[in-house]
């Protein structure tokens, strides 16, 4: 270990092992032909590989946010490499990120309780990125939970979940999350009709008492939070509302929501009645619901709502009277409704029909303005004529589901569930252009920013529900399969299969990576969940233990490689609140914190302050440690929580150690430290002779290194003071600590030096 070696020696060893790594690579040497032969690859495979392979250190052009399905999380991956970058904890605890373990994130998860009950899963379906003028802006991400109607807000500055809102009326929800073109509202539509009230209502009252609902949640962009007090809903008939979309351009101000089972069938297979699937697919058409949401917002502002479970609802009769709600027939059990980039059309794919229908918004608007209706539904909602509303219908394949747009004008891609295909077609001319087979059973599909006003083309991902035999078998539960398709040419080309082993990813959204500007560290002492300074932030040297209102507060810090305090002693029964601030500034220097027996892992990224409150209910000795391999002495980043039985006196600080040190030990350590200082000085000289101030990450590293050197100077003083008193035991220990700070400073310095070398820093005078 480096501990006893001189630092210079460590550097030489590192150089030698690098050379060895270079030699090992030759095991795979050989010509391209050899490798192709050995692995059975074709020219086509090589071309696909060349389009996705990303050399080490390379970045992706697009970043995808995929639903994590039943995991209640969001999966982040890159395109074209298909490398997974992160799982974001959203509706469920995520231990690595400490999500659901520290007090701050527990408070976020607690917002997702339903009628006081903790929900331990989420059925996440549709992520949506915030938009400005109909284009994704990379600021926020929203995602819904179908099973437990909830909506979450994730801030893309740090990829953390900030808020969960529970829909107080819905009992299930599918048609969310969708953001309006300027993210004023996030929309969600209920799925299975249910009574508004929370009590028992028999199915015999289905037609009168069961209802659908669309909610418009007001998003306060400045606060980065949904404001429930400014949000409202619109009551809908008990049809099973499905996916939705916001209009844009000429259709801005309107939203569209599909439905199925407009038969209002209620099932009952156990009573010998035909099941839901028969009763819900009887009619040839269902309904698209069109809502003028801008006018609805005015009605809400004017107080034309009724409070239902605390939420303002525009009731159906008001919506009809005020002319904000219309229905248009749509062929059989549709699924996706997708507004074209220019907002002139929207395309509906009918699961049980082979057609995709292109609706013309201008025609629809003219029909509404002329009050030219074909009839009314049983609730009195005006129905527009299907033929008069259509631009065209195109036969795209068996079981069309969802649509995504290309950067090329009039080009749309539709996922075809039964045929397991993607169909590329022209919605202006109404003709099919290309089809590609995928494996197996595609659900959603996703092109780059393909649901926005400015699709970026290039790639398409087929989100397949089944993988069957595509991957190495891992038992009866298979991963799902995301397939990357090149759409840059006339013909679609399949490039890559990526298994997704985290739950069924329903939908995903992609964004140009350049639009994302996440931070690498927090302001020192930051509560990332409220986005405010933490009241428990602590600076190095200010660590303390304070008793207040019956709680023992431990204000601690984390830095390579120690936790302060290292010994916490409390009495049985005390409520203890630990607060840790990671005082590092270096990128990626995260520390973890786990303690035996208390079910906690904290993730403390640079600058963050997190807390963990618990009852020390059982006497004992509980080691704690850092759970991130943060430095050479990471294993030594440890401490003890001692819980002494009630009534037992606090033990003296007297600690008995296994080792004592002599003057010879001290002298040896001193010599080592002086040699190490020589190495540090040369690294510092190298950095300061370059234009390092032009490189932000290096400035941060230098700040960190300076901190460490100040700590080193402190430890040096203590060591020398003990040596002067001839206490060589303490003098040696402090000299060792002085060395530890030196090592950390040198480690950071070397990182800075490497960065400068790789980024073309120049010598300055
Ligand atoms: S769904 S496979 Cu969006 Cu939940 Cu269509
Ligand atoms: Cu900090 Cu390991």
Tab-separated table of C-alpha atoms in Angstrom, residues 92-392:
chain	number	residue	atom	x	y	z
A	92	UNK	CA	-39.460	4.227	-4.847
A	93	UNK	CA	-36.393	4.246	-2.602
A	94	UNK	CA	-33.040	3.934	-4.385
A	95	UNK	CA	-30.329	2.998	-1.891
A	96	UNK	CA	-27.239	4.000	-3.858
A	97	UNK	CA	-28.481	7.560	-4.163
A	98	UNK	CA	-29.658	7.478	-0.552
A	99	UNK	CA	-33.108	8.249	-1.980
A	100	UNK	CA	-35.628	7.314	0.659
A	101	UNK	CA	-32.926	6.948	3.336
A	102	UNK	CA	-31.901	10.480	4.187
A	103	UNK	CA	-34.473	12.726	5.875
A	104	UNK	CA	-34.510	15.152	2.943
A	105	UNK	CA	-35.486	12.607	0.284
A	106	UNK	CA	-37.787	10.734	2.667
A	107	UNK	CA	-39.797	13.946	2.760
A	108	UNK	CA	-40.098	13.877	-1.042
A	109	UNK	CA	-41.208	10.225	-1.069
A	110	UNK	CA	-43.669	10.960	1.728
A	111	UNK	CA	-45.445	13.417	-0.591
A	112	UNK	CA	-46.359	10.322	-2.614
A	113	UNK	CA	-48.274	8.631	0.206
A	114	UNK	CA	-51.854	7.861	-0.726
A	115	UNK	CA	-54.406	8.386	2.023
A	116	UNK	CA	-51.594	8.013	4.527
A	117	UNK	CA	-50.321	4.787	3.025
A	118	UNK	CA	-46.752	4.352	1.817
A	119	UNK	CA	-46.694	2.984	-1.708
A	120	UNK	CA	-43.602	0.898	-2.367
A	121	UNK	CA	-43.762	0.781	-6.142
A	122	UNK	CA	-44.704	2.943	-9.054
A	123	UNK	CA	-45.916	1.972	-12.504
A	124	UNK	CA	-44.085	4.704	-14.350
A	125	UNK	CA	-45.179	5.171	-17.937
A	126	UNK	CA	-44.570	8.423	-19.741
A	127	UNK	CA	-41.679	10.789	-19.142
A	128	UNK	CA	-41.839	14.314	-20.573
A	129	UNK	CA	-39.095	16.922	-20.775
A	130	UNK	CA	-40.007	20.558	-20.153
A	131	UNK	CA	-40.502	22.600	-23.308
A	132	UNK	CA	-40.027	26.171	-24.430
A	133	UNK	CA	-41.965	27.085	-27.574
A	134	UNK	CA	-42.662	23.426	-28.184
A	135	UNK	CA	-38.992	22.361	-28.100
A	136	UNK	CA	-37.411	20.441	-25.266
A	137	UNK	CA	-35.304	22.739	-23.096
A	138	UNK	CA	-33.590	20.223	-20.815
A	139	UNK	CA	-34.608	21.871	-17.538
A	140	UNK	CA	-37.118	19.485	-15.965
A	141	UNK	CA	-38.452	15.998	-16.419
A	142	UNK	CA	-41.907	14.791	-15.435
A	143	UNK	CA	-43.183	11.246	-15.153
A	144	UNK	CA	-46.456	9.640	-14.142
A	145	UNK	CA	-47.401	6.603	-12.095
A	146	UNK	CA	-50.311	4.752	-13.638
A	147	UNK	CA	-51.269	2.541	-10.700
A	148	UNK	CA	-51.201	5.231	-8.034
A	149	UNK	CA	-52.120	8.397	-9.889
A	150	UNK	CA	-49.062	10.491	-9.154
A	151	UNK	CA	-46.807	12.859	-11.006
A	152	UNK	CA	-43.159	13.528	-10.210
A	153	UNK	CA	-40.920	16.489	-10.960
A	154	UNK	CA	-37.225	15.811	-11.583
A	155	UNK	CA	-34.785	18.700	-11.868
A	156	UNK	CA	-32.280	18.090	-14.657
A	157	UNK	CA	-29.754	20.358	-12.959
A	158	UNK	CA	-28.924	17.437	-10.663
A	159	UNK	CA	-31.159	14.615	-11.960
A	160	UNK	CA	-32.951	14.388	-8.620
A	161	UNK	CA	-36.627	14.012	-7.834
A	162	UNK	CA	-37.919	17.170	-6.175
A	163	UNK	CA	-41.649	16.694	-5.885
A	164	UNK	CA	-44.416	14.134	-6.084
A	165	UNK	CA	-48.050	15.163	-6.368
A	166	UNK	CA	-50.915	12.753	-5.824
A	167	UNK	CA	-54.053	13.189	-7.887
A	168	UNK	CA	-56.786	13.388	-5.235
A	169	UNK	CA	-59.572	12.239	-7.547
A	170	UNK	CA	-58.269	9.635	-9.983
A	171	UNK	CA	-57.995	5.958	-9.099
A	172	UNK	CA	-55.689	5.143	-12.022
A	173	UNK	CA	-53.971	7.291	-14.588
A	174	UNK	CA	-52.340	6.690	-17.942
A	175	UNK	CA	-52.458	9.756	-20.179
A	176	UNK	CA	-49.589	11.624	-18.522
A	177	UNK	CA	-47.130	13.179	-18.290
A	178	UNK	CA	-47.389	15.647	-21.152
A	179	UNK	CA	-46.035	19.186	-21.025
A	180	UNK	CA	-47.729	22.111	-22.762
A	181	UNK	CA	-45.540	23.938	-25.324
A	182	UNK	CA	-44.213	26.317	-22.657
A	183	UNK	CA	-44.629	23.931	-19.735
A	184	UNK	CA	-47.382	26.022	-18.128
A	185	UNK	CA	-49.227	22.805	-17.422
A	186	UNK	CA	-48.467	19.135	-17.085
A	187	UNK	CA	-51.365	17.016	-18.125
A	188	UNK	CA	-52.569	13.645	-16.964
A	189	UNK	CA	-55.694	11.695	-17.906
A	190	UNK	CA	-57.314	8.975	-15.842
A	191	UNK	CA	-57.593	5.483	-17.303
A	192	UNK	CA	-60.183	3.250	-15.649
A	193	UNK	CA	-63.418	5.068	-14.854
A	194	UNK	CA	-64.114	5.304	-11.125
A	195	UNK	CA	-66.336	7.297	-8.818
A	196	UNK	CA	-64.942	10.684	-7.817
A	197	UNK	CA	-65.722	10.001	-4.188
A	198	UNK	CA	-63.465	7.661	-2.300
A	199	UNK	CA	-66.214	5.419	-0.918
A	200	UNK	CA	-68.187	2.464	-2.280
A	201	UNK	CA	-70.314	2.964	-5.384
A	202	UNK	CA	-71.852	-0.176	-6.952
A	203	UNK	CA	-71.210	-0.899	-10.622
A	204	UNK	CA	-74.939	-0.578	-11.260
A	205	UNK	CA	-74.292	3.167	-10.894
A	206	UNK	CA	-71.511	3.075	-13.509
A	207	UNK	CA	-73.165	5.387	-16.021
A	208	UNK	CA	-74.212	7.994	-13.473
A	209	UNK	CA	-71.475	7.925	-10.859
A	210	UNK	CA	-68.293	6.645	-12.505
A	211	UNK	CA	-66.233	9.220	-14.359
A	212	UNK	CA	-63.078	9.963	-16.264
A	213	UNK	CA	-60.901	13.012	-15.624
A	214	UNK	CA	-58.179	15.116	-17.131
A	215	UNK	CA	-55.985	17.163	-14.782
A	216	UNK	CA	-53.864	20.156	-15.700
A	217	UNK	CA	-51.150	20.670	-13.115
A	218	UNK	CA	-49.748	24.186	-13.054
A	219	UNK	CA	-45.962	24.184	-13.202
A	220	UNK	CA	-44.093	27.060	-11.595
A	221	UNK	CA	-40.870	27.084	-13.550
A	222	UNK	CA	-39.133	29.572	-11.280
A	223	UNK	CA	-39.739	27.400	-8.234
A	224	UNK	CA	-39.323	24.229	-10.251
A	225	UNK	CA	-42.426	22.811	-8.578
A	226	UNK	CA	-46.035	22.034	-9.423
A	227	UNK	CA	-48.472	24.367	-7.689
A	228	UNK	CA	-51.546	22.299	-6.773
A	229	UNK	CA	-53.491	25.423	-5.764
A	230	UNK	CA	-53.314	26.700	-9.351
A	231	UNK	CA	-54.140	23.333	-10.914
A	232	UNK	CA	-57.522	22.129	-12.125
A	233	UNK	CA	-59.316	19.203	-13.761
A	234	UNK	CA	-62.071	18.594	-16.272
A	235	UNK	CA	-64.724	15.934	-15.682
A	236	UNK	CA	-65.121	13.376	-18.501
A	237	UNK	CA	-67.557	10.530	-19.263
A	238	UNK	CA	-66.750	7.058	-17.955
A	239	UNK	CA	-64.846	6.042	-21.065
A	240	UNK	CA	-61.381	4.610	-20.470
A	241	UNK	CA	-59.306	7.660	-21.316
A	242	UNK	CA	-55.903	6.781	-22.685
A	243	UNK	CA	-52.913	8.681	-24.016
A	244	UNK	CA	-52.972	12.406	-24.514
A	245	UNK	CA	-51.007	15.158	-26.165
A	246	UNK	CA	-50.940	18.940	-26.176
A	247	UNK	CA	-51.564	20.888	-29.364
A	248	UNK	CA	-48.928	23.285	-30.649
A	249	UNK	CA	-48.692	26.003	-33.303
A	250	UNK	CA	-52.188	26.350	-34.795
A	251	UNK	CA	-53.565	23.788	-32.307
A	252	UNK	CA	-51.893	25.392	-29.269
A	253	UNK	CA	-54.430	25.838	-26.485
A	254	UNK	CA	-56.036	22.462	-27.115
A	255	UNK	CA	-55.302	19.044	-25.722
A	256	UNK	CA	-56.280	15.652	-27.094
A	257	UNK	CA	-57.065	12.501	-25.162
A	258	UNK	CA	-57.904	9.121	-26.612
A	259	UNK	CA	-60.229	6.596	-25.116
A	260	UNK	CA	-61.257	2.984	-25.404
A	261	UNK	CA	-64.200	1.066	-24.011
A	262	UNK	CA	-66.630	3.851	-24.822
A	263	UNK	CA	-69.116	0.938	-24.717
A	264	UNK	CA	-68.908	1.518	-20.941
A	265	UNK	CA	-68.817	-2.228	-20.444
A	266	UNK	CA	-68.255	-3.380	-16.871
A	267	UNK	CA	-67.165	-7.011	-17.284
A	268	UNK	CA	-68.069	-9.851	-14.924
A	269	UNK	CA	-66.470	-13.009	-16.314
A	270	UNK	CA	-66.984	-14.751	-12.970
A	271	UNK	CA	-70.751	-14.277	-13.350
A	272	UNK	CA	-70.721	-15.857	-16.793
A	273	UNK	CA	-70.683	-12.494	-18.565
A	274	UNK	CA	-68.346	-11.939	-21.511
A	275	UNK	CA	-65.109	-10.418	-20.217
A	276	UNK	CA	-63.931	-6.812	-20.516
A	277	UNK	CA	-61.954	-7.501	-23.657
A	278	UNK	CA	-65.096	-8.587	-25.530
A	279	UNK	CA	-67.382	-5.888	-24.211
A	280	UNK	CA	-64.819	-3.131	-24.635
A	281	UNK	CA	-64.129	-3.748	-28.317
A	282	UNK	CA	-67.672	-4.083	-29.638
A	283	UNK	CA	-68.078	-0.712	-31.343
A	284	UNK	CA	-66.125	0.242	-34.455
A	285	UNK	CA	-65.131	3.568	-33.034
A	286	UNK	CA	-64.179	5.198	-29.745
A	287	UNK	CA	-63.633	8.890	-29.041
A	288	UNK	CA	-60.816	11.418	-29.073
A	289	UNK	CA	-61.600	14.035	-26.443
A	290	UNK	CA	-60.661	17.575	-27.447
A	291	UNK	CA	-60.364	20.115	-24.671
A	292	UNK	CA	-59.724	23.818	-25.073
A	293	UNK	CA	-57.430	23.994	-22.037
A	294	UNK	CA	-56.642	27.701	-22.356
A	295	UNK	CA	-60.342	28.446	-22.092
A	296	UNK	CA	-60.622	25.862	-19.335
A	297	UNK	CA	-57.927	27.755	-17.402
A	298	UNK	CA	-60.026	30.922	-17.746
A	299	UNK	CA	-63.104	29.104	-16.439
A	300	UNK	CA	-61.049	27.909	-13.484
A	301	UNK	CA	-59.824	31.465	-12.839
A	302	UNK	CA	-63.430	32.658	-13.023
A	303	UNK	CA	-64.400	30.136	-10.359
A	304	UNK	CA	-66.620	28.011	-12.600
A	305	UNK	CA	-65.490	24.847	-10.864
A	306	UNK	CA	-66.610	22.478	-8.171
A	307	UNK	CA	-64.277	21.258	-5.421
A	308	UNK	CA	-63.819	17.500	-5.539
A	309	UNK	CA	-61.516	16.039	-2.887
A	310	UNK	CA	-59.916	19.465	-2.611
A	311	UNK	CA	-59.278	19.904	-6.332
A	312	UNK	CA	-61.084	22.345	-8.623
A	313	UNK	CA	-63.014	20.487	-11.318
A	314	UNK	CA	-64.808	21.937	-14.311
A	315	UNK	CA	-67.855	19.677	-14.416
A	316	UNK	CA	-69.058	18.209	-17.709
A	317	UNK	CA	-72.193	20.347	-17.977
A	318	UNK	CA	-70.093	23.521	-17.554
A	319	UNK	CA	-67.549	22.263	-20.089
A	320	UNK	CA	-70.336	21.578	-22.610
A	321	UNK	CA	-72.108	24.869	-21.979
A	322	UNK	CA	-68.867	26.852	-22.292
A	323	UNK	CA	-67.873	24.993	-25.461
A	324	UNK	CA	-64.510	23.610	-24.322
A	325	UNK	CA	-65.145	19.874	-24.726
A	326	UNK	CA	-65.742	17.902	-27.944
A	327	UNK	CA	-65.539	14.325	-29.135
A	328	UNK	CA	-64.433	12.917	-32.475
A	329	UNK	CA	-64.875	9.247	-33.366
A	330	UNK	CA	-61.661	7.297	-33.827
A	331	UNK	CA	-61.269	3.778	-35.165
A	332	UNK	CA	-61.434	0.953	-32.692
A	333	UNK	CA	-59.536	0.868	-29.401
A	334	UNK	CA	-56.937	3.488	-30.227
A	335	UNK	CA	-53.789	3.967	-28.225
A	336	UNK	CA	-51.488	6.860	-29.106
A	337	UNK	CA	-52.574	10.341	-30.150
A	338	UNK	CA	-49.634	12.347	-31.417
A	339	UNK	CA	-49.673	15.945	-32.616
A	340	UNK	CA	-47.464	16.634	-35.662
A	341	UNK	CA	-44.439	18.933	-35.185
A	342	UNK	CA	-46.216	21.806	-36.968
A	343	UNK	CA	-49.366	21.279	-34.897
A	344	UNK	CA	-51.593	21.066	-37.992
A	345	UNK	CA	-52.518	17.407	-37.602
A	346	UNK	CA	-52.709	14.718	-35.003
A	347	UNK	CA	-52.367	11.037	-35.709
A	348	UNK	CA	-54.317	8.324	-33.919
A	349	UNK	CA	-53.387	4.674	-34.206
A	350	UNK	CA	-56.188	2.178	-33.551
A	351	UNK	CA	-54.922	-0.986	-31.870
A	352	UNK	CA	-57.646	-3.127	-33.431
A	353	UNK	CA	-57.607	-1.404	-36.786
A	354	UNK	CA	-54.903	-1.578	-39.426
A	355	UNK	CA	-55.156	2.145	-40.098
A	356	UNK	CA	-53.609	5.214	-38.682
A	357	UNK	CA	-55.896	8.216	-38.917
A	358	UNK	CA	-54.577	11.694	-39.639
A	359	UNK	CA	-56.917	14.366	-38.260
A	360	UNK	CA	-56.816	17.867	-39.678
A	361	UNK	CA	-57.012	20.493	-36.929
A	362	UNK	CA	-58.086	23.299	-39.314
A	363	UNK	CA	-61.063	21.220	-40.487
A	364	UNK	CA	-61.960	20.358	-36.905
A	365	UNK	CA	-61.748	23.978	-35.792
A	366	UNK	CA	-63.996	25.030	-38.706
A	367	UNK	CA	-66.563	22.374	-37.734
A	368	UNK	CA	-66.546	23.596	-34.137
A	369	UNK	CA	-66.819	27.254	-35.171
A	370	UNK	CA	-69.745	26.422	-37.478
A	371	UNK	CA	-71.322	24.240	-34.758
A	372	UNK	CA	-71.445	21.501	-37.380
A	373	UNK	CA	-71.874	18.411	-35.192
A	374	UNK	CA	-72.842	14.854	-36.104
A	375	UNK	CA	-74.554	14.220	-32.789
A	376	UNK	CA	-74.109	14.077	-29.019
A	377	UNK	CA	-72.880	11.377	-26.698
A	378	UNK	CA	-75.125	10.179	-23.818
A	379	UNK	CA	-73.690	12.958	-21.627
A	380	UNK	CA	-74.492	15.681	-24.129
A	381	UNK	CA	-70.971	16.262	-25.451
A	382	UNK	CA	-71.000	17.347	-29.122
A	383	UNK	CA	-69.538	14.748	-31.502
A	384	UNK	CA	-67.839	15.833	-34.725
A	385	UNK	CA	-68.149	13.871	-37.927
A	386	UNK	CA	-65.218	11.505	-38.415
A	387	UNK	CA	-64.961	11.848	-42.210
A	388	UNK	CA	-65.199	15.639	-42.120
A	389	UNK	CA	-62.383	15.776	-39.500
A	390	UNK	CA	-59.944	13.541	-41.312
A	391	UNK	CA	-57.062	14.483	-43.527
A	392	UNK	CA	-56.371	10.890	-44.490
